[in-house]
Coordinates of C-alpha atoms in Angstrom, one line a residue:
X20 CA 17.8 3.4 16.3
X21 CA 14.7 5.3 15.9
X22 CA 12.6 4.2 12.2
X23 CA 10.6 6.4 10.7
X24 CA 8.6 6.5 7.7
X25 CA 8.6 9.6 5.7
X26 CA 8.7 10.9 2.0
X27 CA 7.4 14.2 1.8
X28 CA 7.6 14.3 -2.1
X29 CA 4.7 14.1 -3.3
X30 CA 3.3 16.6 -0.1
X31 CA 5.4 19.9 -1.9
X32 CA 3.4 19.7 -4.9
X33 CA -0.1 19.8 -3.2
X34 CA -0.8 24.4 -2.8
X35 CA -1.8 25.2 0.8
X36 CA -5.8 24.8 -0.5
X37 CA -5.7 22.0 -2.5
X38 CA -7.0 18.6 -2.0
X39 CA -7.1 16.5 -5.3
X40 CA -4.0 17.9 -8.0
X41 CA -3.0 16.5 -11.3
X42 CA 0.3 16.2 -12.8
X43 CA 1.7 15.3 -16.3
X44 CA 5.0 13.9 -15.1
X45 CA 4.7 11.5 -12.1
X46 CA 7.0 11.4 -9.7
X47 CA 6.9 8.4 -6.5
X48 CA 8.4 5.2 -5.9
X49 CA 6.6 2.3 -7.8
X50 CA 4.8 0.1 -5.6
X51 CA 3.5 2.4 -3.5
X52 CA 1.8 4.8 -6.3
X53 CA -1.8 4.6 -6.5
X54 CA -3.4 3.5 -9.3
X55 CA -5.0 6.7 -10.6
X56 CA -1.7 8.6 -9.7
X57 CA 0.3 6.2 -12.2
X58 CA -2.5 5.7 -14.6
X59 CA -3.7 9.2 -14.8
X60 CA -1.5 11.6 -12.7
X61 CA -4.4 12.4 -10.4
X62 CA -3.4 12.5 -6.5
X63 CA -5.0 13.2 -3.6
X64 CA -4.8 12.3 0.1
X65 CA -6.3 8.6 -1.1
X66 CA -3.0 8.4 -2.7
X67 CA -1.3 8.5 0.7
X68 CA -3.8 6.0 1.8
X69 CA -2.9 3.6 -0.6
X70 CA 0.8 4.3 0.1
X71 CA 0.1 3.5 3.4
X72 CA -1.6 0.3 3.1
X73 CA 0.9 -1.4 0.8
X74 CA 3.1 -0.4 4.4
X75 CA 0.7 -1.8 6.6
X76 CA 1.3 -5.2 3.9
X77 CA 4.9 -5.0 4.0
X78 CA 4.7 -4.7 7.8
X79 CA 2.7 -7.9 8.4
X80 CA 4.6 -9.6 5.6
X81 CA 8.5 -8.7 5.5
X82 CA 8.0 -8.6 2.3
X83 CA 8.2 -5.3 -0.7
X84 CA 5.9 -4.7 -3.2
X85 CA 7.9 -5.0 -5.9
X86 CA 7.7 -7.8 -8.7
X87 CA 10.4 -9.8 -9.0
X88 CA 13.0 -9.8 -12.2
X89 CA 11.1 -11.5 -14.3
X90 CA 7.5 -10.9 -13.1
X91 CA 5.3 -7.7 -15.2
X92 CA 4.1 -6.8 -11.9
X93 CA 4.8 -3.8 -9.9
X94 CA 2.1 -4.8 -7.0
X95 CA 3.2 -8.4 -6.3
X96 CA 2.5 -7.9 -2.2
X97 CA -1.0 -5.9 -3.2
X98 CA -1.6 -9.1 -5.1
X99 CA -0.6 -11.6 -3.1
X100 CA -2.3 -9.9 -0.2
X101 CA -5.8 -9.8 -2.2
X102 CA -5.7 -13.6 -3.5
X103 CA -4.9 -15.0 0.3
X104 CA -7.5 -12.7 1.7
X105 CA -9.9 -14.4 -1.3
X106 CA -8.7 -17.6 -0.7
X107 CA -9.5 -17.3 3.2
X108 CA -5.3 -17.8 3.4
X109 CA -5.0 -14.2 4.7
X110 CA -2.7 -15.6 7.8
X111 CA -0.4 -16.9 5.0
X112 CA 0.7 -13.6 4.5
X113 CA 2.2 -13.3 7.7
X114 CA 5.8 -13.3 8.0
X115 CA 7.6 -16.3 9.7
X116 CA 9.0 -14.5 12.2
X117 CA 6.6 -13.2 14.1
X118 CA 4.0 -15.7 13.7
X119 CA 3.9 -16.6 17.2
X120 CA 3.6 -13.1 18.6
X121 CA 0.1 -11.6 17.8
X122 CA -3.3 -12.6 18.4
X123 CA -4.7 -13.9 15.0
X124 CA -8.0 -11.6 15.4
X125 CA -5.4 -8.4 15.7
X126 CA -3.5 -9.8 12.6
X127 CA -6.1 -10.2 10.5
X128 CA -7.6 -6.7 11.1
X129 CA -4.3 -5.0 10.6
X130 CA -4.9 -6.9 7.1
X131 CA -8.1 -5.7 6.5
X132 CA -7.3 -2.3 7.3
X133 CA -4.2 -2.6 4.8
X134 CA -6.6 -3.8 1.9
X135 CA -9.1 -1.4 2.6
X136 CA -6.5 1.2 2.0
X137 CA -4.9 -0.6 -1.3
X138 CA -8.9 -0.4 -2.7
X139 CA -8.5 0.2 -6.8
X140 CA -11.1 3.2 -6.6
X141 CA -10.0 5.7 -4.2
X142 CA -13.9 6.9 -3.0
X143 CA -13.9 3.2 -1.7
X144 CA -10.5 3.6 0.6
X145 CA -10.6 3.7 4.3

């Protein structure tokens, strides 16, 4: 098995030139969509940033970023991640499974670097 992680979607809109584009019909996978993407139909490459870091989250976490059933919330992980990170519980976000197989300083930076990327204004992304 080889994983990948891929979607190229988004990627055919952009012309050959452009940086920053705007849409009236949004097209992406909920959870991963930026905020001004959803909101406003403005993308740019801080829209794959944020895609990335809810990745980085789901990585560290086993978890998606979906809401559950019955929650009004599309970002659940994003924030999850944000109120343990708050709370100075950031290692609580760390899946079970591999709990015993990182160095806590590593973990916590791959966490960092996931909520820098998942920042609400895109100028303020990593």
């Amino acid at each position: 098995m080889v994983p990948k992680i891929s979607d190229f979607g988004l990627a055919r809109i952009f012309g050959e030139d452009e940086a920053i584009s705007e849409t009236k019909r949004v097209a992406g996978t909920y959870g991963y969509m930026s905020p001004e993407y959803v909101i406003q139909g403005i993308y740019s490459a801080k829209s794959d940033v944020f895609s990335f870091g809810v990745i980085v989250l789901e990585v560290i976490s086993n978890q998606r970023n979906r809401g559950s059933s019955n929650s009004k919330s599309i970002n659940h992980l994003v924030e999850l991640a944000w109120s343990l990170w708050n709370k100075g519980k950031a290692l609580e976000l760390v899946d079970e499974s591999i709990s015993n197989s990182f160095s806590i300083a590593e973990v916590l930076k791959c966490i960092k670097v996931g909520l820098l990327c998942i920042q609400e204004r895109p100028n303020d992304r990593l």
